[in-house]
Amino acid sequence: MHPSTALAAVLVDELVRGGVREAVLAPGSRSAPLAYALEAADRAGRLRLHVRVDERSAGFLALGMALASRRPVPVVTTSGTAVANLHPAVLEASHAGVPLVVMSADRPAELRGTGANQTTVQPGLFGTAVRWEADLPAPGPVTDGHWRSLVCRALASATGRPASPAGPVHLNVSFRDPLAPDLGSLDAAPSGRADGGPWTVLGREPGGGHADGGGGVAPGERTVVLLGDLGDHELSRRALGWAAEAGWPVLAEPFGVLPGGTTVVPHGVVVAGRLTAGADALAGLAPDRVLVVGRLTLFRELGALSRRPGVRVEHVSATPWWTDPGSVVHVVHQTRVLDVTPDRAAGADGWVAAWRAAGRDAASVVAGMTGTLTGPGVAVKVAAALAEEDVLVLGSSNGPRDLAIGLGGRPVPGCRVVSNRGLAGIDGTVSTAVGVALAGERGRTVALMGDLTFLHDTNGLLIGPGEPRPDLTVVVVNDDGGGIFSTLEYGEPARSATPEGAARTERLFGTPHGTDLAALCAAHHVPHARAGSLEELRDALAAPADGLRVVEVPLDRAGHRPLRDRLR
């Protein structure tokens, strides 16, 4: 067996032993040894291989599968610019704590800096975005155990063991010619631990590795819980039950699971916005303590609530990296505190009732938005179509905001919600959704995103004829540009009061494109439907989902800001 063939076979074998069940390959010459080893493992039923011609899309596909399964997923590329195309997915994985394993093929190290073709310095390419990296030299007199040990270290670092946050890792592997295996060695089984297990087994400390600021969360009467992204839908469920037992109102972002429970405040984001804006009628709702559970990434109104003078802020974090952009956190807890419910405070029922009543006061305004073809109306209709064990993938920008505003705390039983909130970018969302759908074991997957998010990753629709295809419905809210900017300060009417100002805003932030999404889908042989009303959207979502399809919902961007202004 050629040295390069042997190295690749050992690496893939150890990946499988370490729990890898899905792998993504972007074809290339230098990565051929890994390609052959992965294909052999696929034929043997040890893992499932997905081949993509675009490295950027491949990275987000692997990210989506790792996000859905919480298992490490390797993505393999050849050398040169191919590796750099993985950077967006690596950054997202880094900030979201997703176990993405980058395996970049390389030329022998002595060729770096010589002008050799397709050769650059690949180690360190991802900087501080990776938890761990190693540069494997072209195979020589190195033992099988050394290679296996490096794979174990990579998987341990990717999954956050023994006591660090999960995230991407980078294994740069150099190969010398010959790169193709002898025909007789294609299925040769490399040696390893006799029991078939990993070379090195690491334990995991419960609750993560950072120091807990106290023994638990103390009881408190005027406490509000801000529920953000925990990266694990079961943790989100635990947090909702924990808050309900303690008698604390919950203001939730729509990640993990769509929030529901006896203490979830309907349209809580609207109530928080009015409270922080100084509404006299809500002064009695001012909390003494804010418990931030998970990572808040969506609403400025929730962050403002934790920055109110005199408020004590405590954070329950799923990783050693707690989130505190305002530098206001007093105490950091591990998620194991969710297993111990504090004593229910005196007056808890009245406190929760007051918050929920304020939420119901906002319901009449929101109801006027969700009954017509608006962003919140579309989001609520999509949520209503989801059943037990379904998964909703949210793009960044308006989609999750519309869902949180429109849903108002009404639960969708069993539904899991995932989104790339590590850096909240709009790129790679289609590929992420494809990965989530392919990794799903039951239920269907529906993605909700805007037109620019969709256009940023149309290569996610590019799936080879022999590749596994997802059952995925992509709902695209098409307002022909950057609709979210009209709801921010850039969309203030005064900035567009003159023809010059209006043209400037439209050019810099509106960014209309006029793309024919139906034609774009047709070019990829992906079924496309257009829903011009909520009823048509409902019917489209009710149709059997067999394979990948796109449902386009056209909206007028000009209506976004007036809708949001009605909530203030």
Coordinates of C-alpha atoms in Angstrom, one line a residue:
M1 CA 0.0 0.0 0.0
H2 CA 1.4 3.4 -1.0
P3 CA 2.3 5.7 2.0
S4 CA -0.3 8.3 1.0
T5 CA -3.0 5.6 0.6
A6 CA -2.1 4.1 4.0
L7 CA -2.2 7.5 5.7
A8 CA -5.6 8.4 4.3
A9 CA -7.0 4.9 5.1
V10 CA -5.9 5.3 8.8
L11 CA -7.3 8.8 9.1
V12 CA -10.7 7.8 7.7
D13 CA -10.8 4.6 9.8
E14 CA -10.1 6.5 13.0
L15 CA -12.8 9.2 12.1
V16 CA -15.4 6.4 11.9
R17 CA -14.2 4.9 15.1
G18 CA -14.5 8.3 16.7
G19 CA -18.2 8.6 15.8
V20 CA -18.2 10.2 12.3
R21 CA -21.1 9.1 10.2
E22 CA -21.3 11.8 7.5
A23 CA -18.5 13.3 5.4
V24 CA -18.4 15.9 2.6
L25 CA -15.9 15.8 -0.3
A26 CA -15.0 18.6 -2.7
P27 CA -13.1 16.8 -5.5
G28 CA -9.5 17.5 -6.3
S29 CA -6.2 15.8 -7.2
R30 CA -4.1 16.3 -4.1
S31 CA -7.0 15.0 -1.9
A32 CA -7.4 11.9 -4.0
P33 CA -6.1 9.5 -1.3
L34 CA -8.8 10.8 1.1
A35 CA -11.4 10.6 -1.6
Y36 CA -10.7 6.9 -2.2
A37 CA -10.6 6.2 1.5
L38 CA -14.0 7.9 2.0
E39 CA -15.6 6.2 -0.9
A40 CA -14.4 2.8 0.4
A41 CA -16.0 3.6 3.8
D42 CA -19.2 4.7 2.1
R43 CA -19.4 1.5 0.1
A44 CA -18.8 -0.5 3.3
G45 CA -21.7 1.3 5.0
R46 CA -19.4 2.8 7.7
L47 CA -20.3 6.4 6.8
R48 CA -22.3 8.3 4.1
L49 CA -20.3 10.4 1.6
H50 CA -21.6 13.6 0.0
V51 CA -19.7 15.1 -3.0
R52 CA -20.0 18.8 -3.9
V53 CA -18.2 20.7 -6.6
D54 CA -18.2 24.0 -4.7
E55 CA -16.0 24.1 -1.6
R56 CA -18.0 27.0 0.0
S57 CA -21.2 25.1 -0.3
A58 CA -19.5 21.9 0.9
G59 CA -18.4 23.7 4.0
F60 CA -21.9 24.8 4.9
L61 CA -23.4 21.4 4.0
A62 CA -21.0 19.8 6.5
L63 CA -21.9 22.6 9.0
G64 CA -25.6 21.9 8.6
M65 CA -25.2 18.1 9.2
A66 CA -22.9 18.8 12.3
L67 CA -25.4 21.4 13.6
A68 CA -28.3 18.9 13.3
S69 CA -26.6 15.8 14.6
R70 CA -24.1 17.4 17.0
R71 CA -21.6 14.9 15.6
P72 CA -18.3 16.0 14.1
V73 CA -18.6 16.1 10.3
P74 CA -15.4 16.3 8.1
V75 CA -15.2 18.3 4.9
V76 CA -12.3 17.4 2.6
T77 CA -10.7 19.7 0.0
T78 CA -7.7 19.8 -2.2
S79 CA -4.9 22.4 -1.7
G80 CA -4.8 26.1 -2.5
T81 CA -7.8 28.4 -2.8
A82 CA -10.1 25.4 -2.2
V83 CA -9.2 25.5 1.5
A84 CA -9.9 29.2 1.8
N85 CA -13.4 28.8 0.5
L86 CA -14.2 27.0 3.7
H87 CA -13.5 30.1 5.8
P88 CA -17.1 31.4 6.1
A89 CA -18.3 28.0 7.3
V90 CA -15.4 27.7 9.8
L91 CA -16.2 31.2 11.2
E92 CA -19.8 30.3 11.7
A93 CA -18.9 27.0 13.2
S94 CA -16.5 28.7 15.6
H95 CA -19.0 31.2 16.9
A96 CA -21.9 28.7 17.0
G97 CA -19.9 25.9 18.7
V98 CA -20.4 23.4 15.8
P99 CA -18.0 20.4 15.5
L100 CA -16.8 20.9 11.9
V101 CA -13.7 19.0 10.9
V102 CA -11.7 20.6 8.1
M103 CA -9.4 18.2 6.3
S104 CA -7.3 20.0 3.7
A105 CA -4.9 18.1 1.4
D106 CA -1.6 19.7 0.9
R107 CA 1.6 19.3 -1.1
P108 CA 4.8 18.3 0.8
A109 CA 6.0 21.0 3.1
E110 CA 9.3 21.6 1.3
L111 CA 7.3 23.0 -1.7
R112 CA 5.9 25.9 0.3
G113 CA 7.5 29.2 -0.7
T114 CA 9.0 27.8 -3.9
G115 CA 6.4 28.9 -6.3
A116 CA 5.1 25.4 -6.8
N117 CA 1.7 25.2 -8.4
Q118 CA -1.4 25.3 -6.1
T119 CA 0.8 25.6 -3.0
T120 CA 0.5 28.1 -0.2
V121 CA 0.9 28.1 3.6
Q122 CA -2.3 26.3 4.7
P123 CA -1.5 25.8 8.4
G124 CA -2.8 28.8 10.3
L125 CA -5.1 29.8 7.5
F126 CA -8.2 29.9 9.8
G127 CA -6.4 31.8 12.6
T128 CA -8.1 31.8 15.9
A129 CA -11.4 30.5 14.5
V130 CA -10.4 26.9 15.0
R131 CA -10.1 25.2 18.4
W132 CA -7.2 23.1 17.4
E133 CA -5.1 22.3 14.3
A134 CA -2.3 20.0 13.2
D135 CA -0.1 19.9 10.1
L136 CA 0.6 16.3 9.2
P137 CA 3.8 15.9 7.1
A138 CA 3.8 13.7 4.0
P139 CA 3.9 10.2 5.3
G140 CA 7.3 8.8 6.3
P141 CA 8.5 6.9 9.3
V142 CA 5.6 7.9 11.5
T143 CA 3.6 5.3 13.4
D144 CA 0.0 4.4 12.8
G145 CA -0.7 5.4 16.4
H146 CA 0.5 8.9 16.0
W147 CA -1.9 9.5 13.1
R148 CA -4.8 8.0 15.1
S149 CA -3.9 10.0 18.2
L150 CA -4.1 13.2 16.1
V151 CA -7.5 12.3 14.8
C152 CA -8.7 11.7 18.4
R153 CA -7.4 15.1 19.5
A154 CA -9.2 16.7 16.5
L155 CA -12.5 15.1 17.3
A156 CA -12.1 15.8 21.1
S157 CA -11.4 19.5 20.4
A158 CA -14.3 19.7 17.9
T159 CA -16.8 18.3 20.3
G160 CA -15.6 20.3 23.3
R161 CA -13.8 17.7 25.4
P162 CA -12.6 17.5 28.0
A163 CA -13.6 21.0 29.1
S164 CA -13.7 23.5 26.3
P165 CA -16.3 24.8 23.8
A166 CA -17.1 22.7 20.7
G167 CA -16.2 24.2 17.4
P168 CA -14.2 23.7 14.2
V169 CA -10.8 22.1 13.9
H170 CA -8.3 21.9 11.1
L171 CA -6.2 18.9 10.0
N172 CA -3.9 19.8 7.2
V173 CA -2.6 16.6 5.6
S174 CA 0.4 16.5 3.1
F175 CA 0.5 13.7 0.5
R176 CA 3.3 12.7 -1.9
D177 CA 2.9 11.0 -5.2
P178 CA 1.6 8.5 -6.0
L179 CA -1.9 9.8 -5.0
A180 CA -4.0 6.9 -6.4
P181 CA -4.0 3.6 -4.6
D182 CA -3.0 0.3 -6.1
L183 CA -6.2 -1.4 -7.3
G184 CA -5.7 -4.2 -4.9
S185 CA -5.5 -2.0 -1.8
L186 CA -8.8 -0.1 -2.3
D187 CA -10.5 -2.0 0.5
A188 CA -7.6 -2.9 2.7
A189 CA -8.6 -2.6 6.4
P190 CA -6.1 -0.6 8.4
S191 CA -5.2 -1.8 11.9
G192 CA -6.4 0.0 15.1
R193 CA -7.7 -0.8 18.5
A194 CA -8.8 -4.4 18.6
D195 CA -12.2 -3.5 20.0
G196 CA -13.0 -1.2 17.1
G197 CA -13.1 1.8 19.4
P198 CA -11.2 5.1 19.1
W199 CA -7.4 5.2 19.8
T200 CA -7.9 7.6 22.7
V201 CA -11.1 7.9 24.8
L202 CA -11.8 11.1 26.7
G203 CA -14.5 11.7 29.3
R204 CA -16.7 14.8 29.5
E205 CA -17.3 16.9 32.6
P206 CA -21.0 17.6 33.1
G207 CA -22.1 21.1 32.5
G208 CA -19.0 22.4 30.7
G209 CA -15.6 23.6 31.9
H210 CA -15.9 27.1 33.1
A211 CA -16.0 28.1 36.7
D212 CA -19.5 28.5 38.1
G213 CA -19.9 31.8 39.9
G214 CA -22.1 30.2 42.6
G215 CA -23.8 27.1 43.7
G216 CA -26.9 27.8 41.7
V217 CA -29.5 30.4 40.9
A218 CA -30.9 32.0 44.0
P219 CA -34.7 32.6 44.3
G220 CA -35.8 36.1 43.3
E221 CA -39.1 37.8 43.1
R222 CA -38.7 40.3 40.3
T223 CA -36.8 38.1 37.9
V224 CA -37.1 37.9 34.2
V225 CA -35.6 35.2 32.0
L226 CA -34.2 36.1 28.5
L227 CA -33.9 32.9 26.6
G228 CA -31.5 32.9 23.7
D229 CA -29.7 30.3 21.6
L230 CA -28.3 27.4 23.6
G231 CA -27.2 25.3 20.6
D232 CA -29.2 22.4 21.9
H233 CA -33.0 22.1 21.7
E234 CA -33.2 19.8 24.7
L235 CA -31.4 22.5 26.8
S236 CA -34.0 25.0 25.5
R237 CA -36.8 22.7 26.7
R238 CA -35.2 22.3 30.1
A239 CA -34.8 26.1 30.4
L240 CA -38.5 26.7 29.7
G241 CA -39.6 24.2 32.3
W242 CA -37.1 25.5 34.8
A243 CA -38.4 29.0 34.5
A244 CA -42.0 27.9 34.7
E245 CA -41.4 26.0 37.9
A246 CA -39.6 29.0 39.4
G247 CA -42.3 31.4 38.4
W248 CA -40.2 33.7 36.2
P249 CA -41.5 35.4 33.0
V250 CA -39.7 34.3 29.9
L251 CA -38.9 36.6 26.9
A252 CA -37.6 34.2 24.2
E253 CA -35.8 34.3 20.9
P254 CA -37.1 31.6 18.5
F255 CA -34.1 29.2 18.6
G256 CA -33.8 25.7 19.9
V257 CA -37.5 25.2 20.2
L258 CA -40.3 27.6 19.5
P259 CA -41.1 28.9 23.0
G260 CA -44.2 27.8 24.9
G261 CA -45.0 27.4 28.5
T262 CA -47.0 28.8 31.4
T263 CA -44.6 31.7 32.0
V264 CA -43.7 32.6 28.4
V265 CA -44.7 36.2 27.7
P266 CA -46.8 36.6 24.5
H267 CA -45.0 39.0 22.2
G268 CA -42.4 39.5 25.0
V269 CA -40.0 41.4 22.7
V270 CA -42.7 44.0 22.1
V271 CA -43.2 44.4 25.8
A272 CA -39.5 44.7 26.5
G273 CA -39.2 47.3 23.8
R274 CA -41.9 49.4 25.3
L275 CA -40.6 49.0 28.8
T276 CA -37.0 50.1 27.9
A277 CA -38.5 53.0 25.9
G278 CA -39.9 54.3 29.1
A279 CA -43.6 53.5 28.8
D280 CA -45.2 54.7 32.1
A281 CA -47.9 52.0 32.0
L282 CA -45.2 49.3 32.2
A283 CA -43.0 50.8 34.9
G284 CA -44.3 48.2 37.3
L285 CA -42.7 45.5 35.2
A286 CA -39.1 46.7 35.7
P287 CA -37.1 43.7 36.9
D288 CA -34.5 43.6 39.7
R289 CA -32.7 40.7 38.1
V290 CA -32.3 39.4 34.5
L291 CA -31.3 35.8 33.9
V292 CA -29.8 35.5 30.4
V293 CA -30.0 31.8 29.4
G294 CA -28.0 31.1 26.3
R295 CA -26.8 33.6 23.7
L296 CA -28.9 36.6 22.7
T297 CA -28.3 37.5 19.0
L298 CA -31.5 38.9 17.7
F299 CA -33.3 41.7 19.4
R300 CA -31.8 44.9 20.7
E301 CA -34.8 45.3 23.0
L302 CA -33.8 42.3 25.1
G303 CA -30.2 43.4 25.4
A304 CA -31.4 46.9 26.5
L305 CA -33.4 45.2 29.3
S306 CA -30.3 43.8 30.8
R307 CA -28.5 47.1 30.7
R308 CA -31.1 49.0 32.7
P309 CA -29.4 50.7 35.7
G310 CA -29.6 48.7 39.0
V311 CA -30.5 45.4 37.3
R312 CA -28.5 42.4 38.4
V313 CA -27.6 40.2 35.4
E314 CA -26.8 36.5 35.6
H315 CA -25.9 34.3 32.7
V316 CA -26.5 30.6 32.2
S317 CA -24.0 29.4 29.6
A318 CA -23.8 26.2 27.7
T319 CA -20.0 26.7 27.0
P320 CA -17.0 28.2 28.7
W321 CA -17.6 31.3 26.5
W322 CA -20.4 33.3 28.1
T323 CA -21.8 36.2 26.2
D324 CA -21.6 39.7 27.7
P325 CA -21.2 42.4 25.1
G326 CA -22.4 45.0 27.5
S327 CA -20.1 43.9 30.3
V328 CA -23.0 43.7 32.7
V329 CA -23.0 40.1 33.8
H330 CA -22.6 39.6 37.6
V331 CA -22.5 35.8 37.8
V332 CA -22.0 33.0 35.2
H333 CA -23.7 29.7 35.8
Q334 CA -23.2 26.3 34.0
T335 CA -26.3 24.8 32.4
R336 CA -26.4 22.1 35.2
V337 CA -28.2 24.7 37.3
L338 CA -31.2 24.1 35.0
D339 CA -31.6 20.7 36.8
V340 CA -32.2 22.4 40.2
T341 CA -35.3 24.6 40.5
P342 CA -35.0 27.5 43.0
D343 CA -37.8 27.9 45.5
R344 CA -40.8 29.7 43.9
A345 CA -40.7 33.3 45.0
A346 CA -43.6 34.8 46.9
G347 CA -45.8 36.8 44.6
A348 CA -44.5 34.8 41.5
D349 CA -48.0 34.2 40.2
G350 CA -48.9 37.9 40.2
W351 CA -45.5 38.9 38.7
V352 CA -46.0 36.4 35.8
A353 CA -49.6 37.4 35.3
A354 CA -48.6 41.1 35.0
W355 CA -46.0 40.4 32.3
R356 CA -48.4 38.1 30.4
A357 CA -51.2 40.6 30.5
A358 CA -48.8 43.2 29.0
G359 CA -48.1 40.7 26.2
R360 CA -51.7 40.1 25.5
D361 CA -52.2 43.9 25.2
A362 CA -49.8 43.8 22.3
A363 CA -51.6 40.9 20.7
S364 CA -54.3 42.9 19.0
V365 CA -51.6 45.0 17.1
V366 CA -49.7 41.8 16.1
A367 CA -52.9 40.1 15.0
G368 CA -53.4 42.8 12.4
M369 CA -50.0 41.9 11.0
T370 CA -50.3 38.1 10.9
G371 CA -53.6 37.9 9.2
T372 CA -52.3 39.4 5.9
L373 CA -49.4 38.8 3.6
T374 CA -46.6 40.3 5.7
G375 CA -43.3 39.0 7.1
P376 CA -44.9 38.0 10.4
G377 CA -47.9 36.6 8.6
V378 CA -45.7 34.3 6.5
A379 CA -43.6 33.3 9.5
V380 CA -46.6 32.3 11.5
K381 CA -48.1 30.4 8.6
V382 CA -44.9 28.4 8.2
A383 CA -44.8 27.6 11.9
A384 CA -48.4 26.5 11.8
A385 CA -47.6 24.0 9.1
L386 CA -45.0 22.2 11.2
A387 CA -45.7 19.0 13.0
E388 CA -44.2 16.9 15.7
E389 CA -40.5 16.2 15.1
D390 CA -40.3 18.7 12.2
V391 CA -37.3 21.0 11.9
L392 CA -37.4 24.7 11.0
V393 CA -34.2 26.3 9.6
L394 CA -34.2 30.1 9.9
G395 CA -32.1 32.3 7.8
S396 CA -30.7 35.5 9.4
S397 CA -32.2 38.9 8.9
N398 CA -36.0 39.3 9.0
G399 CA -37.2 35.7 9.3
P400 CA -36.4 35.0 12.9
R401 CA -37.6 38.4 14.0
D402 CA -40.9 38.0 12.1
L403 CA -41.4 34.6 13.7
A404 CA -40.7 35.9 17.3
I405 CA -43.0 38.9 16.8
G406 CA -45.8 37.0 15.1
L407 CA -45.8 33.8 17.1
G408 CA -46.0 35.6 20.4
G409 CA -45.1 32.6 22.6
R410 CA -47.5 30.2 21.1
P411 CA -45.8 26.8 20.9
V412 CA -45.4 24.4 18.1
P413 CA -45.2 21.0 19.8
G414 CA -42.0 19.1 19.2
C415 CA -40.7 21.5 16.6
R416 CA -37.0 22.1 16.6
V417 CA -35.6 25.4 15.4
V418 CA -32.0 25.8 14.1
S419 CA -30.2 28.8 12.6
N420 CA -26.6 30.0 11.9
R421 CA -26.5 32.4 14.9
G422 CA -22.7 32.1 15.6
L423 CA -22.0 35.2 13.5
A424 CA -25.6 35.6 12.1
G425 CA -24.4 35.8 8.5
I426 CA -26.8 35.3 5.6
D427 CA -24.3 33.2 3.5
G428 CA -24.5 29.4 3.3
T429 CA -28.0 29.1 4.6
V430 CA -29.4 26.9 1.8
S431 CA -26.5 24.5 2.1
T432 CA -26.9 24.5 5.9
A433 CA -30.6 23.6 5.5
V434 CA -29.7 20.8 3.0
G435 CA -27.3 19.4 5.6
V436 CA -29.9 19.6 8.4
A437 CA -32.4 17.8 6.2
L438 CA -30.0 15.1 5.2
A439 CA -29.0 14.5 8.8
G440 CA -32.6 14.4 10.0
E441 CA -33.9 11.0 11.2
R442 CA -37.7 11.8 11.2
G443 CA -40.0 14.6 10.4
R444 CA -39.6 17.1 7.6
T445 CA -37.4 20.1 7.3
V446 CA -38.6 23.5 6.3
A447 CA -36.4 26.6 5.8
L448 CA -37.5 30.2 6.0
M449 CA -35.2 32.9 4.5
G450 CA -35.2 36.1 2.6
D451 CA -34.3 36.5 -1.1
L452 CA -30.8 37.9 -0.5
T453 CA -30.0 35.0 1.9
F454 CA -31.3 32.6 -0.8
L455 CA -29.3 34.2 -3.6
H456 CA -26.1 34.2 -1.5
D457 CA -26.1 30.4 -1.6
T458 CA -27.8 29.2 -4.7
N459 CA -25.0 26.7 -5.1
G460 CA -26.7 24.9 -2.3
L461 CA -29.3 23.8 -4.9
L462 CA -26.5 22.2 -6.9
I463 CA -26.6 18.5 -6.0
G464 CA -25.1 15.9 -8.2
P465 CA -27.3 13.2 -9.8
G466 CA -25.8 10.4 -7.7
E467 CA -25.9 12.2 -4.4
P468 CA -28.3 11.8 -1.5
R469 CA -31.1 14.4 -1.9
P470 CA -32.9 16.0 1.0
D471 CA -36.6 16.3 1.7
L472 CA -36.5 20.1 2.1
T473 CA -38.9 22.9 1.5
V474 CA -37.3 26.3 1.2
V475 CA -39.7 29.3 1.7
V476 CA -38.2 32.4 0.3
V477 CA -39.7 35.8 1.3
N478 CA -38.8 37.9 -1.8
D479 CA -39.0 41.6 -1.2
D480 CA -36.4 42.2 -3.9
G481 CA -33.5 43.4 -1.7
G482 CA -32.4 44.1 1.8
G483 CA -35.7 44.6 3.5
I484 CA -34.3 44.5 7.1
F485 CA -32.5 47.8 6.6
S486 CA -35.8 49.6 6.1
T487 CA -36.6 48.7 9.7
L488 CA -33.3 50.0 11.1
E489 CA -32.0 53.6 11.4
Y490 CA -31.0 53.6 7.8
G491 CA -34.7 53.3 6.9
E492 CA -35.8 56.4 8.8
P493 CA -38.2 58.4 6.6
A494 CA -36.1 61.5 7.0
R495 CA -33.2 59.8 5.2
S496 CA -35.3 59.3 2.2
A497 CA -37.2 62.6 2.3
T498 CA -35.5 63.9 -0.9
P499 CA -35.1 62.1 -4.3
E500 CA -31.4 62.1 -3.7
G501 CA -31.7 60.6 -0.2
A502 CA -34.2 58.0 -1.4
A503 CA -31.9 57.0 -4.2
R504 CA -28.9 56.8 -1.9
T505 CA -30.8 54.6 0.6
E506 CA -32.1 52.3 -2.1
R507 CA -28.7 51.9 -3.7
L508 CA -26.7 51.3 -0.5
F509 CA -29.2 49.3 1.6
G510 CA -32.2 48.4 -0.6
T511 CA -30.0 46.7 -3.2
P512 CA -32.8 45.5 -5.5
H513 CA -31.8 42.7 -7.9
G514 CA -34.8 41.7 -9.9
T515 CA -33.7 38.1 -10.1
D516 CA -36.2 35.6 -11.5
L517 CA -36.2 32.9 -8.8
A518 CA -38.4 30.6 -10.8
A519 CA -35.8 30.6 -13.7
L520 CA -33.0 30.1 -11.2
C521 CA -34.7 27.1 -9.7
A522 CA -35.4 25.7 -13.2
A523 CA -31.8 25.9 -14.0
H524 CA -31.1 23.6 -11.1
H525 CA -34.0 21.4 -11.8
V526 CA -35.6 22.3 -8.5
P527 CA -39.4 22.6 -8.3
H528 CA -40.6 26.1 -7.7
A529 CA -44.0 27.5 -6.6
R530 CA -45.2 31.0 -6.1
A531 CA -47.6 31.9 -3.3
G532 CA -49.4 35.2 -3.6
S533 CA -51.5 34.9 -0.5
L534 CA -51.3 33.2 2.9
E535 CA -53.9 30.7 1.7
E536 CA -51.7 29.8 -1.3
L537 CA -48.7 29.4 1.1
R538 CA -50.7 27.2 3.4
D539 CA -51.7 25.0 0.5
A540 CA -48.1 24.8 -0.8
L541 CA -46.8 23.8 2.6
A542 CA -49.5 21.2 2.9
A543 CA -48.5 19.5 -0.3
P544 CA -46.4 16.3 0.1
A545 CA -42.7 17.2 0.3
D546 CA -40.7 14.8 -1.8
G547 CA -37.2 16.1 -2.4
L548 CA -36.0 19.7 -2.6
R549 CA -38.4 22.4 -3.6
V550 CA -38.7 26.2 -3.3
V551 CA -41.8 28.2 -2.4
E552 CA -41.5 31.9 -3.2
V553 CA -43.6 34.5 -1.4
P554 CA -43.4 38.0 -2.9
L555 CA -43.7 41.0 -0.5
D556 CA -43.4 44.7 -0.8
R557 CA -40.4 46.0 1.0
A558 CA -42.1 49.4 1.6
G559 CA -44.4 47.9 4.1
H560 CA -41.8 46.6 6.6
R561 CA -41.1 49.8 8.5
P562 CA -44.7 50.9 9.1
L563 CA -45.5 47.4 10.5
R564 CA -42.6 47.6 13.0
D565 CA -43.5 51.2 13.9
R566 CA -46.9 50.0 15.0
L567 CA -45.2 47.8 17.7
R568 CA -43.4 50.7 19.4

